[in-house]
Structure formats: structure tokens, C-alpha cells
Amino acid sequence: MKIVHIACLAGMLWLTGCATTGTDTTVAGGASDGPATPTNNKAPARPAHTPLIPTGPLQPIMAVNTFNGGGVASLSAPADLWDRIRRGFAMPDLQHELVQDREQWYATRPDYIQRMTERSSKYLFHIVEELERRGMPTELALLPYIESAFNPQAVSSAKAAGMWQFMPATGNYFDLKQNAFRDDRRDVLASTRAALDYLQKLYGMFGDWHLALAAYNWGEGSVGRAIARNQKAGLGTSYTDLNMPAETRLYVPKLQAVKNIVANPDAFKAELPLIENHPYFQTVDITHDIDVALVATLSGIREDDFRALNPSYKRPVILAAGTPQILLPWDNAKVFQRNLEARREGQYASWTVWSVPTTMTVADAAQRTGMSESDLRAMNNIPPRMLIKAGSALMVPRSVTTREDVSSHLADNGQLAFAPEIVTRRTTVRARKGETVASVAKRYNLSTSNVADWNDVKASAAFKLGQQIVVYLPVRAAVAAATQVRSSNVRNVVQARSKQSAAKAPVSAPAKRGGTPSKVKKR
């Protein structure tokens, strides 16, 4: 017992020594100042904090210095997403009379603002997150209001699509797939990534957000040429200095007007719906082709709500090899995963893709796939009077015995291609000298067997000169052939009539040499 008591006493004395002696001291920045010499067993005095004194004269702190990263960050979390967007405003304001004009336009249409902002509530959080991650101004989150009123299904007269309004060629440049099954220009994640990539590229080119936005609308080449023209003429090169189309002239004023309304909605008597500073959706992995209707059922949402978050899909099935992730409302994502894991029976997809082996009619394709012609046309948007070209990817019913999902090559590159359906007309042509069935077939690019069948002769038969031959030709070729036959008939008639006229004409006495004799005066 005494041994334990002595051991405890020794331990206490050792701890006391550790608490009252020091071996080093640390200055600002974490650097060691070396060993310190203890005095009278007291802790060494730590040096006071040394302030950093500037060498030059002090300058007043301007508002611009505190606006973007230079000020004290607010410690309170944003009340909602609108507040978060306001805190990230970093673009210079555009002062122009067109801004007031657009403010008035929006302020007098509260219903329009309400529809736009409510629609945007599904996508705005993700866009703000991406902008902040890239260090970009949060005003850019408002750009889809100008482009598409936040409608991912919007299509312009120039064929720009999605809420960021990508043209087909620009979409391809930024790797937005456009095939028979999906259009990534409408995809929420892919189109946002591409739009911010593009805006960053444009800002790097022009060093000015207003010019970058003008280039997003008008094209970088157009803006570059407008700047070059002004430089050559000794004029300014800012956004308001350039000569540009009316649409581009209004583009930044529209964005500035929306920014001003978001910054101070009360001043414009506008009501912004509450958008929580929380993700609206989350991504969910899929490992098998699956019907859109089944996803909606398993997640407990309407199919329309699913398509609002996944607007790129053109067909009733999701091809996992092409889009291995889907978006679902935050709370429904777990519901879907739980129900999917519990599902043990039946297929996930009732549709698959068939690559057409050879050019064929819609009727032939429908017969081979077990569909009606009208259903096949409706499912694949096949226009009338068209043939389906070889290699086309058709969406067709999936049999119960099919186990393989659609390949990544088809899912990413499947396209539909059509050729005009050839309409033929029964036409009669005349045989030339020495004409045979084979020579007629060659002349009109037909098969010898067809020409023989149409004329009820053998394939080796020959025709008499001028004999009428029945052929079925495409409409244009048939018209040309008929015209040729009519011209030949007219020519023959004219020649025959000329011969008849020559035969009926009276024979006149030959004139005497020297012409008509004249009277001779007698002497």
C-alpha cells in the first residue's frame, strides 16, 4: 500500500513540473523561436503580438476593396437562396436607359416573374453551388431567366434548346450529346456545366463580363469583329460602345434589370417565392435500363415531375449505358432506392433499341419488330413518305427473354436517318431499234425480271421498233418519260403530215432558162 502511495505522489510531482516549465515559445505564423531559459522555476514570459506596420502611407478603404473578398464575411448563414445570390453579386452594374426600360417591363408583369421564379426553384441551388465553386459572379445564376425563363424544354426559332439555349453546333463543341434518345442541351447538370465552361472561356477572351455575355448571345467572333472595328475607328470598346443587333443590345440590360429586382424586390413591388438554401434534388445511380414510368412509380412522384428534373430524355426508357445517373427530388431519392432494392421480379425496361440492318419501309420495320406501323412511327417520330435508312436506331418493345441492356455505343451514338420513299407510276415507253428487255431495264435503272413481268414476256425477249413497253418509274422519271413519248409522237405526226402535203402538191412546168421571156419590139 505504501508503494502505491509513493508512486502516486511521484506522479503528481512530475505533472506539476510539466505544468510550470516550458521549453519553447511560438510566434505568429507558427514558427519556433528557439529554447527559452526558465527563471526561478516560473514559466517564461511570452512575447507580445507584434503588429504588422505598413511601410508606406495609409490609403482609405474603398467600397470596391471590400466587395469581393476584401471585406469581412458575414458569419450568419443566408436566410434563403435569394440572400445567398445577393451576397455573391460581383459584376459591375450597367448604367443605361435600357435597364430602366427592362425594369419597367418586368415590374408590370408580376405573374410572369412568379412563373419564372417558381420554375427556377428546382435548378437554382445547383447553379449557385457551381458558380461559387468556380469563383464566378452569382448574377450568372439569373441568366436562364433571360435565355429561356428557366424552361429546359424551350426551343428557339434558331433551334437553340434548353434553359441555357445551346445551338446544336455549340452543344457538340461542349460535349452535349444529341442523339435519338436524349438531348444533353436540356440536361440540368450537363448544360449547366457547359454554359459555365463557355462563360469562363468568354471572360478569359474579353476580360469583361458584359462583353462575355454579349459573346454568349451573339458569338465571340461577332463581338471580336465589333471591337476591332471600333478600335480602328478610334472609338470605345465597352459593351455600350459597340454596334450590335437589337437582341444583344437588350441582353445585358435584361440581366441587370432582373438583378436589380432580386437585389431589392420591394422597390419594384415584386414578390419572390421562398427558395430554401438547400438542394432540391440529388443524383441517383442506375445500373440497368429502366422505364421512366417505373422510376416515377418507385420514387413516388408524377412522371411530369421526373421529366422536369430529367428533361433530356426523348424516349420512355432510360439507357443506363448512356446516362448512368438520374435526378430525383431530395426526399424521393431514398424512397426510390429502397423500393428498387425491394423489387425482385419482372423487367426494369419494356423497351430496347434495334439497329436497322438495311434500308426498308416503315411497314417492313413494323412487321419485323411486332409493332403496328402507326405505333412505330409515333414512338420514333418517323415522318410520312420516308424510308428508314440502314444503321438507324429504332426504339422497339423488349421481349421477356432479352437480358442484355443497350450498349454504350448505341446509347451514345444512336441516330435515326431517313430517305424519301420512292413513289412510282405506270408509264408506257416505245422500244428503240434493237431494244430488248435487258436494254430497257438498263436504260431506266430497273431489274430485268420486273420489266419482263410487267410486259408478260421472257427476260431474254426483244421488242419491235416502236412497240409500247410498260414500266413503273419514279414520279419525276415517269413524267420525263411521258414527255419524251409525247414529243416523239408529235414529231412523227409532223413528219407524216409533211409527207402527205408533198405528195398532194401539183407539179409545175419548169421555167425556161433565162427567166420569163419579154416582149421584143419589131423594127
PDB file of N, CA and C in Angstrom, residues 88-152:
ATOM      1  N   GLY A  88     -23.317  37.086 -53.462  1.00  0.00           N
ATOM      2  CA  GLY A  88     -22.296  36.745 -54.447  1.00  0.00           C
ATOM      3  C   GLY A  88     -22.273  37.654 -55.657  1.00  0.00           C
ATOM      4  N   PHE A  89     -23.097  38.713 -55.651  1.00  0.00           N
ATOM      5  CA  PHE A  89     -23.052  39.656 -56.775  1.00  0.00           C
ATOM      6  C   PHE A  89     -21.647  40.234 -56.899  1.00  0.00           C
ATOM      7  N   ALA A  90     -21.064  40.165 -58.084  1.00  0.00           N
ATOM      8  CA  ALA A  90     -19.678  40.631 -58.263  1.00  0.00           C
ATOM      9  C   ALA A  90     -19.440  41.311 -59.595  1.00  0.00           C
ATOM     10  N   MET A  91     -20.447  41.407 -60.430  1.00  0.00           N
ATOM     11  CA  MET A  91     -20.281  42.067 -61.719  1.00  0.00           C
ATOM     12  C   MET A  91     -20.569  43.563 -61.574  1.00  0.00           C
ATOM     13  N   PRO A  92     -19.869  44.406 -62.317  1.00  0.00           N
ATOM     14  CA  PRO A  92     -20.179  45.837 -62.271  1.00  0.00           C
ATOM     15  C   PRO A  92     -21.579  46.093 -62.811  1.00  0.00           C
ATOM     16  N   ASP A  93     -22.301  47.010 -62.178  1.00  0.00           N
ATOM     17  CA  ASP A  93     -23.647  47.338 -62.639  1.00  0.00           C
ATOM     18  C   ASP A  93     -23.580  48.098 -63.960  1.00  0.00           C
ATOM     19  N   LEU A  94     -24.537  47.807 -64.827  1.00  0.00           N
ATOM     20  CA  LEU A  94     -24.643  48.522 -66.093  1.00  0.00           C
ATOM     21  C   LEU A  94     -25.586  49.706 -65.911  1.00  0.00           C
ATOM     22  N   GLN A  95     -25.084  50.872 -66.164  1.00  0.00           N
ATOM     23  CA  GLN A  95     -25.893  52.079 -66.062  1.00  0.00           C
ATOM     24  C   GLN A  95     -26.316  52.477 -67.474  1.00  0.00           C
ATOM     25  N   HIS A  96     -27.588  52.261 -67.779  1.00  0.00           N
ATOM     26  CA  HIS A  96     -28.060  52.554 -69.135  1.00  0.00           C
ATOM     27  C   HIS A  96     -29.579  52.706 -69.090  1.00  0.00           C
ATOM     28  N   GLU A  97     -30.103  53.544 -69.985  1.00  0.00           N
ATOM     29  CA  GLU A  97     -31.544  53.773 -70.004  1.00  0.00           C
ATOM     30  C   GLU A  97     -32.320  52.507 -70.341  1.00  0.00           C
ATOM     31  N   LEU A  98     -31.704  51.580 -71.088  1.00  0.00           N
ATOM     32  CA  LEU A  98     -32.382  50.332 -71.406  1.00  0.00           C
ATOM     33  C   LEU A  98     -32.621  49.473 -70.168  1.00  0.00           C
ATOM     34  N   VAL A  99     -31.796  49.649 -69.133  1.00  0.00           N
ATOM     35  CA  VAL A  99     -32.002  48.910 -67.889  1.00  0.00           C
ATOM     36  C   VAL A  99     -33.322  49.331 -67.257  1.00  0.00           C
ATOM     37  N   GLN A 100     -33.566  50.640 -67.179  1.00  0.00           N
ATOM     38  CA  GLN A 100     -34.826  51.129 -66.623  1.00  0.00           C
ATOM     39  C   GLN A 100     -36.017  50.655 -67.465  1.00  0.00           C
ATOM     40  N   ASP A 101     -35.831  50.615 -68.769  1.00  0.00           N
ATOM     41  CA  ASP A 101     -36.895  50.135 -69.645  1.00  0.00           C
ATOM     42  C   ASP A 101     -37.252  48.690 -69.335  1.00  0.00           C
ATOM     43  N   ARG A 102     -36.242  47.840 -69.148  1.00  0.00           N
ATOM     44  CA  ARG A 102     -36.490  46.432 -68.841  1.00  0.00           C
ATOM     45  C   ARG A 102     -37.016  46.249 -67.423  1.00  0.00           C
ATOM     46  N   GLU A 103     -36.566  47.066 -66.491  1.00  0.00           N
ATOM     47  CA  GLU A 103     -37.120  47.013 -65.128  1.00  0.00           C
ATOM     48  C   GLU A 103     -38.624  47.260 -65.167  1.00  0.00           C
ATOM     49  N   GLN A 104     -39.020  48.262 -65.923  1.00  0.00           N
ATOM     50  CA  GLN A 104     -40.442  48.579 -66.046  1.00  0.00           C
ATOM     51  C   GLN A 104     -41.201  47.424 -66.688  1.00  0.00           C
ATOM     52  N   TRP A 105     -40.573  46.802 -67.690  1.00  0.00           N
ATOM     53  CA  TRP A 105     -41.231  45.695 -68.382  1.00  0.00           C
ATOM     54  C   TRP A 105     -41.505  44.549 -67.415  1.00  0.00           C
ATOM     55  N   TYR A 106     -40.507  44.157 -66.634  1.00  0.00           N
ATOM     56  CA  TYR A 106     -40.686  43.058 -65.684  1.00  0.00           C
ATOM     57  C   TYR A 106     -41.625  43.440 -64.547  1.00  0.00           C
ATOM     58  N   ALA A 107     -41.491  44.670 -64.037  1.00  0.00           N
ATOM     59  CA  ALA A 107     -42.290  45.092 -62.880  1.00  0.00           C
ATOM     60  C   ALA A 107     -43.777  45.114 -63.200  1.00  0.00           C
ATOM     61  N   THR A 108     -44.129  45.347 -64.449  1.00  0.00           N
ATOM     62  CA  THR A 108     -45.544  45.372 -64.838  1.00  0.00           C
ATOM     63  C   THR A 108     -46.077  43.997 -65.195  1.00  0.00           C
ATOM     64  N   ARG A 109     -45.268  42.955 -64.996  1.00  0.00           N
ATOM     65  CA  ARG A 109     -45.690  41.578 -65.293  1.00  0.00           C
ATOM     66  C   ARG A 109     -45.386  40.674 -64.098  1.00  0.00           C
ATOM     67  N   PRO A 110     -46.041  40.899 -62.981  1.00  0.00           N
ATOM     68  CA  PRO A 110     -45.761  40.089 -61.781  1.00  0.00           C
ATOM     69  C   PRO A 110     -46.074  38.610 -61.969  1.00  0.00           C
ATOM     70  N   ASP A 111     -47.098  38.292 -62.763  1.00  0.00           N
ATOM     71  CA  ASP A 111     -47.425  36.879 -62.994  1.00  0.00           C
ATOM     72  C   ASP A 111     -46.288  36.169 -63.732  1.00  0.00           C
ATOM     73  N   TYR A 112     -45.680  36.872 -64.664  1.00  0.00           N
ATOM     74  CA  TYR A 112     -44.562  36.291 -65.423  1.00  0.00           C
ATOM     75  C   TYR A 112     -43.375  36.035 -64.498  1.00  0.00           C
ATOM     76  N   ILE A 113     -43.070  36.997 -63.644  1.00  0.00           N
ATOM     77  CA  ILE A 113     -41.972  36.822 -62.686  1.00  0.00           C
ATOM     78  C   ILE A 113     -42.267  35.651 -61.764  1.00  0.00           C
ATOM     79  N   GLN A 114     -43.538  35.541 -61.320  1.00  0.00           N
ATOM     80  CA  GLN A 114     -43.912  34.454 -60.417  1.00  0.00           C
ATOM     81  C   GLN A 114     -43.700  33.099 -61.076  1.00  0.00           C
ATOM     82  N   ARG A 115     -44.128  32.961 -62.326  1.00  0.00           N
ATOM     83  CA  ARG A 115     -43.963  31.675 -63.030  1.00  0.00           C
ATOM     84  C   ARG A 115     -42.485  31.345 -63.231  1.00  0.00           C
ATOM     85  N   MET A 116     -41.705  32.338 -63.630  1.00  0.00           N
ATOM     86  CA  MET A 116     -40.276  32.107 -63.864  1.00  0.00           C
ATOM     87  C   MET A 116     -39.573  31.655 -62.592  1.00  0.00           C
ATOM     88  N   THR A 117     -39.800  32.390 -61.513  1.00  0.00           N
ATOM     89  CA  THR A 117     -39.069  32.114 -60.276  1.00  0.00           C
ATOM     90  C   THR A 117     -39.503  30.790 -59.655  1.00  0.00           C
ATOM     91  N   GLU A 118     -40.777  30.458 -59.746  1.00  0.00           N
ATOM     92  CA  GLU A 118     -41.228  29.166 -59.216  1.00  0.00           C
ATOM     93  C   GLU A 118     -40.620  28.017 -60.015  1.00  0.00           C
ATOM     94  N   ARG A 119     -40.544  28.191 -61.342  1.00  0.00           N
ATOM     95  CA  ARG A 119     -39.941  27.154 -62.182  1.00  0.00           C
ATOM     96  C   ARG A 119     -38.456  26.986 -61.863  1.00  0.00           C
ATOM     97  N   SER A 120     -37.791  28.086 -61.555  1.00  0.00           N
ATOM     98  CA  SER A 120     -36.351  28.038 -61.307  1.00  0.00           C
ATOM     99  C   SER A 120     -35.989  27.380 -59.993  1.00  0.00           C
ATOM    100  N   SER A 121     -36.966  27.236 -59.083  1.00  0.00           N
ATOM    101  CA  SER A 121     -36.665  26.723 -57.740  1.00  0.00           C
ATOM    102  C   SER A 121     -36.073  25.319 -57.768  1.00  0.00           C
ATOM    103  N   LYS A 122     -36.321  24.564 -58.850  1.00  0.00           N
ATOM    104  CA  LYS A 122     -35.782  23.202 -58.941  1.00  0.00           C
ATOM    105  C   LYS A 122     -34.289  23.201 -59.271  1.00  0.00           C
ATOM    106  N   TYR A 123     -33.814  24.248 -59.958  1.00  0.00           N
ATOM    107  CA  TYR A 123     -32.476  24.222 -60.528  1.00  0.00           C
ATOM    108  C   TYR A 123     -31.513  25.245 -59.922  1.00  0.00           C
ATOM    109  N   LEU A 124     -32.034  26.256 -59.256  1.00  0.00           N
ATOM    110  CA  LEU A 124     -31.222  27.408 -58.886  1.00  0.00           C
ATOM    111  C   LEU A 124     -30.130  27.061 -57.882  1.00  0.00           C
ATOM    112  N   PHE A 125     -30.431  26.201 -56.917  1.00  0.00           N
ATOM    113  CA  PHE A 125     -29.430  25.856 -55.904  1.00  0.00           C
ATOM    114  C   PHE A 125     -28.204  25.227 -56.560  1.00  0.00           C
ATOM    115  N   HIS A 126     -28.429  24.302 -57.472  1.00  0.00           N
ATOM    116  CA  HIS A 126     -27.295  23.641 -58.137  1.00  0.00           C
ATOM    117  C   HIS A 126     -26.451  24.647 -58.907  1.00  0.00           C
ATOM    118  N   ILE A 127     -27.092  25.580 -59.603  1.00  0.00           N
ATOM    119  CA  ILE A 127     -26.344  26.562 -60.391  1.00  0.00           C
ATOM    120  C   ILE A 127     -25.510  27.457 -59.486  1.00  0.00           C
ATOM    121  N   VAL A 128     -26.097  27.903 -58.376  1.00  0.00           N
ATOM    122  CA  VAL A 128     -25.358  28.758 -57.424  1.00  0.00           C
ATOM    123  C   VAL A 128     -24.169  28.006 -56.842  1.00  0.00           C
ATOM    124  N   GLU A 129     -24.384  26.742 -56.516  1.00  0.00           N
ATOM    125  CA  GLU A 129     -23.277  25.921 -55.994  1.00  0.00           C
ATOM    126  C   GLU A 129     -22.125  25.863 -56.991  1.00  0.00           C
ATOM    127  N   GLU A 130     -22.436  25.639 -58.246  1.00  0.00           N
ATOM    128  CA  GLU A 130     -21.410  25.544 -59.274  1.00  0.00           C
ATOM    129  C   GLU A 130     -20.690  26.877 -59.473  1.00  0.00           C
ATOM    130  N   LEU A 131     -21.443  27.959 -59.454  1.00  0.00           N
ATOM    131  CA  LEU A 131     -20.822  29.283 -59.614  1.00  0.00           C
ATOM    132  C   LEU A 131     -19.867  29.580 -58.477  1.00  0.00           C
ATOM    133  N   GLU A 132     -20.279  29.306 -57.259  1.00  0.00           N
ATOM    134  CA  GLU A 132     -19.417  29.570 -56.102  1.00  0.00           C
ATOM    135  C   GLU A 132     -18.190  28.667 -56.127  1.00  0.00           C
ATOM    136  N   ARG A 133     -18.373  27.433 -56.545  1.00  0.00           N
ATOM    137  CA  ARG A 133     -17.233  26.517 -56.608  1.00  0.00           C
ATOM    138  C   ARG A 133     -16.186  27.009 -57.596  1.00  0.00           C
ATOM    139  N   ARG A 134     -16.639  27.655 -58.681  1.00  0.00           N
ATOM    140  CA  ARG A 134     -15.731  28.173 -59.695  1.00  0.00           C
ATOM    141  C   ARG A 134     -15.278  29.597 -59.417  1.00  0.00           C
ATOM    142  N   GLY A 135     -15.839  30.239 -58.384  1.00  0.00           N
ATOM    143  CA  GLY A 135     -15.497  31.621 -58.096  1.00  0.00           C
ATOM    144  C   GLY A 135     -16.062  32.605 -59.102  1.00  0.00           C
ATOM    145  N   MET A 136     -17.227  32.309 -59.647  1.00  0.00           N
ATOM    146  CA  MET A 136     -17.858  33.166 -60.654  1.00  0.00           C
ATOM    147  C   MET A 136     -18.965  34.006 -60.017  1.00  0.00           C
ATOM    148  N   PRO A 137     -19.300  35.157 -60.611  1.00  0.00           N
ATOM    149  CA  PRO A 137     -20.369  36.007 -60.052  1.00  0.00           C
ATOM    150  C   PRO A 137     -21.706  35.272 -60.037  1.00  0.00           C
ATOM    151  N   THR A 138     -22.441  35.416 -58.943  1.00  0.00           N
ATOM    152  CA  THR A 138     -23.721  34.707 -58.831  1.00  0.00           C
ATOM    153  C   THR A 138     -24.828  35.356 -59.660  1.00  0.00           C
ATOM    154  N   GLU A 139     -24.583  36.541 -60.223  1.00  0.00           N
ATOM    155  CA  GLU A 139     -25.563  37.097 -61.160  1.00  0.00           C
ATOM    156  C   GLU A 139     -25.818  36.140 -62.322  1.00  0.00           C
ATOM    157  N   LEU A 140     -24.809  35.349 -62.654  1.00  0.00           N
ATOM    158  CA  LEU A 140     -24.934  34.439 -63.789  1.00  0.00           C
ATOM    159  C   LEU A 140     -25.985  33.358 -63.534  1.00  0.00           C
ATOM    160  N   ALA A 141     -26.336  33.133 -62.279  1.00  0.00           N
ATOM    161  CA  ALA A 141     -27.409  32.182 -61.984  1.00  0.00           C
ATOM    162  C   ALA A 141     -28.754  32.694 -62.490  1.00  0.00           C
ATOM    163  N   LEU A 142     -28.838  34.004 -62.745  1.00  0.00           N
ATOM    164  CA  LEU A 142     -30.076  34.601 -63.234  1.00  0.00           C
ATOM    165  C   LEU A 142     -30.168  34.577 -64.754  1.00  0.00           C
ATOM    166  N   LEU A 143     -29.111  34.168 -65.434  1.00  0.00           N
ATOM    167  CA  LEU A 143     -29.083  34.230 -66.893  1.00  0.00           C
ATOM    168  C   LEU A 143     -30.158  33.366 -67.551  1.00  0.00           C
ATOM    169  N   PRO A 144     -30.480  32.166 -67.036  1.00  0.00           N
ATOM    170  CA  PRO A 144     -31.560  31.396 -67.668  1.00  0.00           C
ATOM    171  C   PRO A 144     -32.918  32.094 -67.640  1.00  0.00           C
ATOM    172  N   TYR A 145     -33.121  33.056 -66.733  1.00  0.00           N
ATOM    173  CA  TYR A 145     -34.353  33.850 -66.801  1.00  0.00           C
ATOM    174  C   TYR A 145     -34.423  34.595 -68.125  1.00  0.00           C
ATOM    175  N   ILE A 146     -33.264  35.071 -68.592  1.00  0.00           N
ATOM    176  CA  ILE A 146     -33.215  35.832 -69.831  1.00  0.00           C
ATOM    177  C   ILE A 146     -33.259  34.895 -71.033  1.00  0.00           C
ATOM    178  N   GLU A 147     -32.580  33.776 -70.929  1.00  0.00           N
ATOM    179  CA  GLU A 147     -32.464  32.859 -72.053  1.00  0.00           C
ATOM    180  C   GLU A 147     -33.760  32.097 -72.333  1.00  0.00           C
ATOM    181  N   SER A 148     -34.364  31.533 -71.294  1.00  0.00           N
ATOM    182  CA  SER A 148     -35.464  30.592 -71.520  1.00  0.00           C
ATOM    183  C   SER A 148     -36.572  30.681 -70.489  1.00  0.00           C
ATOM    184  N   ALA A 149     -36.516  31.681 -69.594  1.00  0.00           N
ATOM    185  CA  ALA A 149     -37.455  31.743 -68.466  1.00  0.00           C
ATOM    186  C   ALA A 149     -37.365  30.463 -67.634  1.00  0.00           C
ATOM    187  N   PHE A 150     -36.163  29.863 -67.593  1.00  0.00           N
ATOM    188  CA  PHE A 150     -35.869  28.638 -66.835  1.00  0.00           C
ATOM    189  C   PHE A 150     -36.722  27.457 -67.287  1.00  0.00           C
ATOM    190  N   ASN A 151     -37.017  27.404 -68.578  1.00  0.00           N
ATOM    191  CA  ASN A 151     -37.759  26.274 -69.141  1.00  0.00           C
ATOM    192  C   ASN A 151     -36.775  25.372 -69.879  1.00  0.00           C
ATOM    193  N   PRO A 152     -36.442  24.198 -69.351  1.00  0.00           N
ATOM    194  CA  PRO A 152     -35.456  23.330 -70.012  1.00  0.00           C
ATOM    195  C   PRO A 152     -35.941  22.748 -71.331  1.00  0.00           C
TER     196      PRO A 152
END
